[in-house]
Tab-separated table of C-alpha atoms in Angstrom:
chain	number	residue	atom	x	y	z
A	264	MET	CA	9.643	-40.160	-11.692
A	265	ASN	CA	12.229	-39.600	-14.388
A	266	GLY	CA	12.403	-36.646	-16.724
A	267	THR	CA	11.194	-38.650	-19.750
A	268	THR	CA	7.778	-39.439	-18.237
A	269	THR	CA	4.843	-37.959	-20.122
A	270	PHE	CA	1.312	-38.213	-18.807
A	271	SER	CA	-1.508	-39.569	-20.976
A	272	THR	CA	-5.269	-40.061	-20.815
A	273	ALA	CA	-4.626	-43.248	-18.857
A	274	THR	CA	-2.773	-41.335	-16.136
A	275	PRO	CA	-4.571	-41.130	-12.784
A	276	ILE	CA	-4.900	-37.515	-11.646
A	277	THR	CA	-5.819	-36.103	-8.255
A	278	VAL	CA	-7.583	-32.778	-7.749
A	279	LEU	CA	-7.358	-31.214	-4.283
A	280	GLY	CA	-9.991	-28.545	-3.729
A	281	LEU	CA	-13.424	-28.580	-5.319
A	282	GLY	CA	-14.450	-24.976	-5.522
A	283	ASN	CA	-15.830	-23.766	-8.828
A	284	LEU	CA	-12.495	-24.025	-10.641
A	285	GLY	CA	-11.416	-27.321	-9.090
A	286	SER	CA	-14.789	-28.921	-9.771
A	287	ALA	CA	-14.718	-27.750	-13.385
A	288	LEU	CA	-11.223	-29.164	-13.852
A	289	ALA	CA	-12.109	-32.502	-12.261
A	290	GLY	CA	-15.167	-32.728	-14.501
A	291	ALA	CA	-13.082	-31.956	-17.577
A	292	LEU	CA	-10.597	-34.671	-16.619
A	293	LEU	CA	-13.406	-37.201	-16.199
A	294	ASP	CA	-14.823	-36.199	-19.579
A	295	ARG	CA	-11.438	-36.992	-21.125
A	296	GLY	CA	-11.216	-40.416	-19.546
A	297	HIS	CA	-8.742	-39.806	-16.730
A	298	PRO	CA	-9.050	-41.911	-13.595
A	299	THR	CA	-9.696	-38.976	-11.254
A	300	THR	CA	-9.377	-38.863	-7.478
A	301	VAL	CA	-10.882	-35.873	-5.681
A	302	TRP	CA	-10.669	-34.435	-2.196
A	303	ASN	CA	-12.382	-31.472	-0.588
A	304	ARG	CA	-12.558	-30.312	3.011
A	305	THR	CA	-16.352	-30.330	2.738
A	306	ALA	CA	-16.740	-33.878	1.481
A	307	GLY	CA	-20.189	-33.330	-0.013
A	308	ARG	CA	-18.709	-31.111	-2.718
A	309	ALA	CA	-17.356	-34.279	-4.312
A	310	ASP	CA	-20.758	-35.978	-4.640
A	311	PRO	CA	-21.569	-34.843	-8.225
A	312	LEU	CA	-18.103	-35.870	-9.393
A	313	VAL	CA	-18.277	-39.229	-7.638
A	314	ALA	CA	-21.604	-39.802	-9.392
A	315	ARG	CA	-19.747	-39.269	-12.682
A	316	GLY	CA	-17.036	-41.770	-11.815
A	317	ALA	CA	-14.508	-39.915	-9.672
A	318	ARG	CA	-12.937	-41.619	-6.667
A	319	ARG	CA	-13.404	-39.815	-3.365
A	320	ALA	CA	-10.377	-39.718	-1.051
A	321	THR	CA	-11.021	-39.297	2.652
A	322	THR	CA	-7.638	-37.710	3.411
A	323	VAL	CA	-5.187	-35.555	1.494
A	324	ALA	CA	-2.457	-38.159	1.938
A	325	GLU	CA	-4.718	-40.803	0.414
A	326	ALA	CA	-5.541	-38.478	-2.481
A	327	VAL	CA	-1.889	-37.636	-3.176
A	328	ALA	CA	-0.836	-41.280	-2.973
A	329	ALA	CA	-3.483	-42.225	-5.545
A	330	SER	CA	-1.952	-40.382	-8.510
A	331	PRO	CA	1.408	-39.411	-9.998
A	332	LEU	CA	-0.074	-36.026	-10.991
A	333	VAL	CA	-1.680	-33.880	-8.291
A	334	VAL	CA	-3.414	-30.560	-8.985
A	335	VAL	CA	-4.059	-28.202	-6.067
A	336	CYS	CA	-6.824	-25.610	-6.374
A	337	VAL	CA	-7.715	-24.008	-3.051
A	338	LEU	CA	-8.279	-20.513	-1.655
A	339	ASP	CA	-4.704	-19.400	-1.010
A	340	TYR	CA	-1.184	-20.600	-0.285
A	341	ASP	CA	-1.735	-20.841	3.454
A	342	ALA	CA	-4.531	-23.302	2.752
A	343	ALA	CA	-2.422	-25.188	0.194
A	344	SER	CA	0.530	-25.507	2.563
A	345	ALA	CA	-1.664	-26.608	5.460
A	346	LEU	CA	-3.492	-29.297	3.515
A	347	LEU	CA	-0.332	-30.693	1.893
A	348	ALA	CA	1.656	-30.931	5.126
A	349	PRO	CA	0.129	-34.280	6.216
A	350	ALA	CA	0.951	-35.709	2.760
A	351	ALA	CA	4.667	-34.881	2.904
A	352	ASP	CA	5.688	-38.534	3.150
A	353	VAL	CA	3.898	-39.494	-0.094
A	354	LEU	CA	4.972	-36.561	-2.289
A	355	ALA	CA	8.164	-38.156	-3.589
A	356	ASP	CA	8.204	-38.805	-7.360
A	357	ARG	CA	4.938	-36.954	-7.884
A	358	THR	CA	4.246	-33.925	-10.028
A	359	LEU	CA	2.512	-31.194	-8.053
A	360	VAL	CA	0.705	-28.515	-10.065
A	361	ASN	CA	-0.589	-25.672	-7.927
A	362	ILE	CA	-3.179	-23.407	-9.560
A	363	THR	CA	-3.987	-21.599	-6.333
A	364	SER	CA	-3.765	-17.800	-6.515
A	365	GLY	CA	-1.140	-16.166	-4.352
A	366	THR	CA	1.740	-13.749	-3.994
A	367	PRO	CA	5.296	-14.683	-4.994
A	368	GLU	CA	6.929	-15.323	-1.616
A	369	PRO	CA	4.480	-18.039	-0.462
A	370	VAL	CA	4.916	-19.623	-3.907
A	371	ARG	CA	8.669	-19.776	-3.390
A	372	GLU	CA	8.254	-21.312	0.051
A	373	LEU	CA	5.794	-23.971	-1.092
A	374	ALA	CA	7.892	-24.831	-4.147
A	375	ALA	CA	10.986	-25.294	-1.979
A	376	TRP	CA	9.049	-27.426	0.480
A	377	ALA	CA	7.552	-29.629	-2.259
A	378	THR	CA	10.830	-30.172	-4.098
A	379	GLY	CA	12.492	-30.847	-0.766
A	380	HIS	CA	10.089	-33.761	-0.382
A	381	GLY	CA	10.906	-35.149	-3.822
A	382	ALA	CA	8.097	-33.667	-5.925
A	383	ARG	CA	8.337	-31.808	-9.223
A	384	TYR	CA	6.621	-28.462	-8.682
A	385	LEU	CA	4.757	-26.335	-11.202
A	386	ASP	CA	2.887	-23.160	-10.297
A	387	GLY	CA	0.036	-22.011	-12.511
A	388	ALA	CA	-2.089	-18.904	-13.038
A	389	VAL	CA	-5.354	-19.789	-14.767
A	390	TYR	CA	-7.086	-17.252	-16.990
A	391	ALA	CA	-10.569	-18.686	-17.279
A	392	VAL	CA	-13.890	-18.878	-15.537
A	393	PRO	CA	-15.302	-22.338	-14.755
A	394	GLN	CA	-17.519	-22.238	-17.844
A	395	THR	CA	-14.516	-21.759	-20.163
A	396	ILE	CA	-12.209	-24.369	-18.612
A	397	GLY	CA	-10.751	-26.535	-21.362
A	398	THR	CA	-11.947	-24.247	-24.173
A	399	PRO	CA	-9.843	-22.169	-26.591
A	400	GLU	CA	-10.665	-19.089	-24.490
A	401	ALA	CA	-8.775	-20.433	-21.470
A	402	PHE	CA	-5.032	-20.195	-20.979
A	403	VAL	CA	-2.564	-20.836	-18.174
A	404	LEU	CA	0.807	-19.317	-17.308
A	405	TYR	CA	3.121	-21.782	-15.572
A	406	SER	CA	6.457	-21.449	-13.826
A	407	GLY	CA	8.684	-24.002	-12.177
A	408	SER	CA	9.920	-27.393	-13.319
A	409	ARG	CA	10.343	-27.613	-17.088
A	410	GLU	CA	10.145	-31.401	-16.837
A	411	ALA	CA	6.805	-31.088	-15.077
A	412	PHE	CA	5.524	-28.652	-17.689
A	413	ASP	CA	6.564	-30.855	-20.601
A	414	ALA	CA	5.099	-33.945	-18.945
A	415	THR	CA	1.715	-32.420	-18.137
A	416	ARG	CA	0.927	-30.415	-21.277
A	417	GLY	CA	-0.731	-33.298	-23.063
A	418	VAL	CA	-3.298	-33.721	-20.299
A	419	LEU	CA	-3.662	-30.266	-18.742
A	420	ASP	CA	-3.807	-28.206	-21.941
A	421	PRO	CA	-7.000	-29.924	-23.197
A	422	ALA	CA	-8.637	-30.106	-19.761
A	423	LEU	CA	-7.627	-26.735	-18.315
A	424	GLY	CA	-6.355	-24.398	-21.036
A	425	ALA	CA	-3.369	-23.819	-23.307
A	426	GLY	CA	-0.267	-23.531	-21.160
A	427	THR	CA	2.861	-21.412	-21.469
A	428	LEU	CA	5.958	-21.850	-19.312
A	429	VAL	CA	7.126	-18.340	-18.412
A	430	GLY	CA	10.252	-19.506	-16.582
A	431	THR	CA	11.761	-22.039	-14.218
A	432	ASP	CA	11.674	-19.646	-11.252
A	433	PRO	CA	8.458	-20.888	-9.585
A	434	THR	CA	7.362	-17.356	-8.642
A	435	LEU	CA	7.204	-15.966	-12.186
A	436	ALA	CA	3.651	-17.081	-12.946
A	437	SER	CA	2.470	-15.434	-9.737
A	438	VAL	CA	4.282	-12.179	-10.551
A	439	GLN	CA	2.781	-12.125	-14.048
A	440	ASP	CA	-0.642	-12.956	-12.640
A	441	MET	CA	-0.484	-10.054	-10.185
A	442	ALA	CA	0.651	-7.773	-13.028
A	443	VAL	CA	-2.161	-8.834	-15.369
A	444	LEU	CA	-4.833	-8.615	-12.688
A	445	SER	CA	-3.626	-5.197	-11.527
A	446	ALA	CA	-4.375	-3.891	-15.020
A	447	MET	CA	-7.800	-5.511	-14.898
A	448	TYR	CA	-8.692	-3.916	-11.569
A	449	GLY	CA	-7.386	-0.561	-12.758
A	450	LEU	CA	-9.715	-0.870	-15.745
A	451	PHE	CA	-12.651	-1.702	-13.481
A	452	GLY	CA	-11.869	1.287	-11.257
A	453	GLY	CA	-11.909	3.656	-14.223
A	454	PHE	CA	-15.110	2.017	-15.449
A	455	PHE	CA	-16.872	2.550	-12.127
A	456	HIS	CA	-15.779	6.205	-12.051
A	457	SER	CA	-17.112	6.717	-15.583
A	458	LEU	CA	-20.489	5.230	-14.625
A	459	ALA	CA	-20.706	7.451	-11.564
A	460	LEU	CA	-19.918	10.568	-13.591
A	461	ALA	CA	-22.453	9.618	-16.267
A	462	ARG	CA	-25.139	8.973	-13.666
A	463	THR	CA	-24.878	12.569	-12.401
A	464	ALA	CA	-26.299	13.597	-15.785
A	465	GLY	CA	-28.994	10.929	-15.822
A	466	ILE	CA	-27.102	8.675	-18.245
A	467	THR	CA	-27.553	4.980	-17.506
A	468	ALA	CA	-24.673	2.570	-17.084
A	469	ALA	CA	-25.880	0.640	-20.128
A	470	ASP	CA	-25.942	3.751	-22.312
A	471	ILE	CA	-22.461	5.020	-21.400
A	472	THR	CA	-20.992	1.539	-21.772
A	473	VAL	CA	-21.691	1.504	-25.517
A	474	PRO	CA	-19.247	4.308	-26.478
A	475	LEU	CA	-16.959	3.308	-23.617
A	476	VAL	CA	-16.380	-0.182	-25.027
A	477	ARG	CA	-15.714	1.237	-28.489
A	478	TRP	CA	-13.163	3.701	-27.123
A	479	LEU	CA	-11.446	1.251	-24.775
A	480	THR	CA	-11.119	-1.299	-27.568
A	481	SER	CA	-9.081	1.189	-29.571
A	482	ALA	CA	-7.153	2.257	-26.460
A	483	VAL	CA	-6.139	-1.328	-25.678
A	484	ALA	CA	-4.614	-1.578	-29.155
A	485	THR	CA	-2.048	1.058	-28.126
A	486	LEU	CA	-0.684	-0.971	-25.203
A	487	PRO	CA	2.004	-2.803	-27.232
A	488	ASP	CA	3.280	0.594	-28.398
A	489	PHE	CA	3.448	1.830	-24.806
A	490	ALA	CA	5.245	-1.363	-23.782
A	491	ARG	CA	7.814	-0.819	-26.510
A	492	ASP	CA	8.389	2.772	-25.357
A	493	ILE	CA	8.787	1.680	-21.734
A	494	ASP	CA	11.189	-1.158	-22.532
A	495	SER	CA	13.310	1.080	-24.741
A	496	GLY	CA	13.141	4.147	-22.513
A	497	ASP	CA	12.411	6.288	-25.577
A	498	TYR	CA	9.339	8.420	-24.887
A	499	THR	CA	9.624	10.725	-27.886
A	500	THR	CA	6.218	11.549	-29.373
A	501	ASP	CA	4.379	14.190	-31.347
A	502	THR	CA	0.894	13.070	-30.347
A	503	SER	CA	-0.357	12.036	-26.890
A	504	THR	CA	1.966	13.794	-24.438
A	505	ILE	CA	2.186	13.996	-20.666
A	506	ASP	CA	0.933	17.604	-20.732
A	507	ILE	CA	-2.066	16.822	-22.943
A	508	ASN	CA	-3.190	13.932	-20.769
A	509	ARG	CA	-2.426	15.773	-17.539
A	510	ALA	CA	-4.789	18.546	-18.599
A	511	GLY	CA	-7.437	16.074	-19.750
A	512	LEU	CA	-7.400	14.041	-16.563
A	513	ALA	CA	-7.395	17.174	-14.402
A	514	ALA	CA	-10.542	18.314	-16.220
A	515	ILE	CA	-12.203	14.940	-15.600
A	516	LEU	CA	-11.452	15.150	-11.888
A	517	THR	CA	-12.699	18.737	-11.707
A	518	ALA	CA	-15.956	17.764	-13.414
A	519	GLY	CA	-16.413	14.939	-10.952
A	520	ARG	CA	-15.729	17.096	-7.902
A	521	GLU	CA	-18.188	19.709	-9.161
A	522	ARG	CA	-20.808	16.957	-9.197
A	523	GLY	CA	-19.891	15.590	-5.783
A	524	LEU	CA	-17.900	12.539	-6.873
A	525	ASP	CA	-15.085	10.993	-4.880
A	526	ASP	CA	-11.841	11.380	-6.841
A	527	ARG	CA	-9.764	8.759	-5.037
A	528	LEU	CA	-9.723	6.363	-8.007
A	529	LEU	CA	-8.170	8.707	-10.568
A	530	ALA	CA	-6.321	11.291	-8.480
A	531	PRO	CA	-3.301	8.962	-8.043
A	532	VAL	CA	-3.125	8.544	-11.827
A	533	LEU	CA	-3.040	12.309	-12.284
A	534	ASP	CA	-0.208	12.422	-9.749
A	535	LEU	CA	1.879	10.165	-12.014
A	536	TYR	CA	1.574	12.709	-14.828
A	537	GLU	CA	2.173	15.659	-12.502
A	538	ARG	CA	5.424	14.147	-11.264
A	539	GLN	CA	6.745	13.658	-14.781
A	540	ALA	CA	5.706	17.165	-15.820
A	541	ALA	CA	7.481	18.586	-12.764
A	542	GLN	CA	10.674	16.845	-13.918
A	543	GLY	CA	10.438	18.543	-17.313
A	544	HIS	CA	8.895	15.715	-19.338
A	545	GLY	CA	5.633	17.364	-20.365
A	546	THR	CA	6.293	16.799	-24.074
A	547	SER	CA	7.136	13.114	-23.623
A	548	SER	CA	4.735	10.278	-24.405
A	549	MET	CA	2.040	9.676	-21.814
A	550	ALA	CA	3.608	6.236	-21.356
A	551	ARG	CA	6.330	7.987	-19.386
A	552	ALA	CA	3.926	8.140	-16.431
A	553	PHE	CA	5.142	4.598	-15.782
A	554	GLU	CA	8.463	6.025	-14.594
A	555	SER	CA	6.686	7.671	-11.656
A	556	LEU	CA	5.958	4.326	-10.063
A	557	ASP	CA	8.636	1.984	-11.381
A	558	ALA	CA	10.068	0.149	-8.363
A	559	LEU	CA	13.412	-0.232	-10.105
A	560	ASP	CA	13.473	3.539	-10.645
A	561	SER	CA	13.254	4.294	-6.936
A	562	LEU	CA	15.898	1.715	-6.099
A	563	ALA	CA	18.256	3.012	-8.787
A	564	GLY	CA	17.959	6.614	-7.682
A	565	GLY	CA	15.622	8.130	-10.235
A	566	LYS	CA	15.822	6.827	-13.780
A	567	GLY	CA	12.612	8.774	-14.340
A	568	SER	CA	14.486	12.073	-14.136
A	569	ALA	CA	16.551	11.397	-17.260
A	570	VAL	CA	15.741	13.326	-20.410
A	571	ALA	CA	13.898	11.244	-23.015
């Protein structure tokens, strides 16, 4: 397939994997008039889509051969690699879009394997739940072939979510996905700790969540400022310092311990502040805590010890 090819609503598309996300995508493609071929290891998962007009493939090779655009949506990269292996001989000249979640190294390996068999490879991280697929709420970060990204936007943006190409290195979407989700799980961890602390005083989860959402909404608005400080390395501040937040978090942990709570969620965060304070950065912005865990810092021999 040459670099000028652009897919349209007449383009046949194959979806491999019919979990919640894959089924939602296949349904969205059918709604938009695409001839859609589907495959799932448990064949019965395809029944509702076949009833709506999808074509059921009995093998992965048959499914891949049916369409110039193939979207993979399975559990992990081991599963993706295993199911695609029998289709190696029919991958040439196809565009392979993998929206399976995974870590960067398996992404690199699968991308190299796919391109080695003549396919254009695009890796995607989808930020949506099945109910929001194809709505303005959904978005996708892609990395890999620019030709593949340009060719698929017209069909995948409406059916899946607005796409952004973050780079031609196929691992970049995975790295960004892990980064975004790590922040989400950190938020959930803090949320669970707050509920546990509130419960010791008889406060319900619903009641504490009201002020919590108000406060976190304002806190999230400060993240671009923190990002700017971290990128510039300038942690000068006259407001929220390492020392102020170190004392505040220490008090939170003490209150929890006094009430019998496990402190394993927040104690590592306090350690980030303690390490910066020990290096003489107590008056720096709280964003400087980042320097305590920056992988590049440890490799470079301690950027975090420099004076702000």
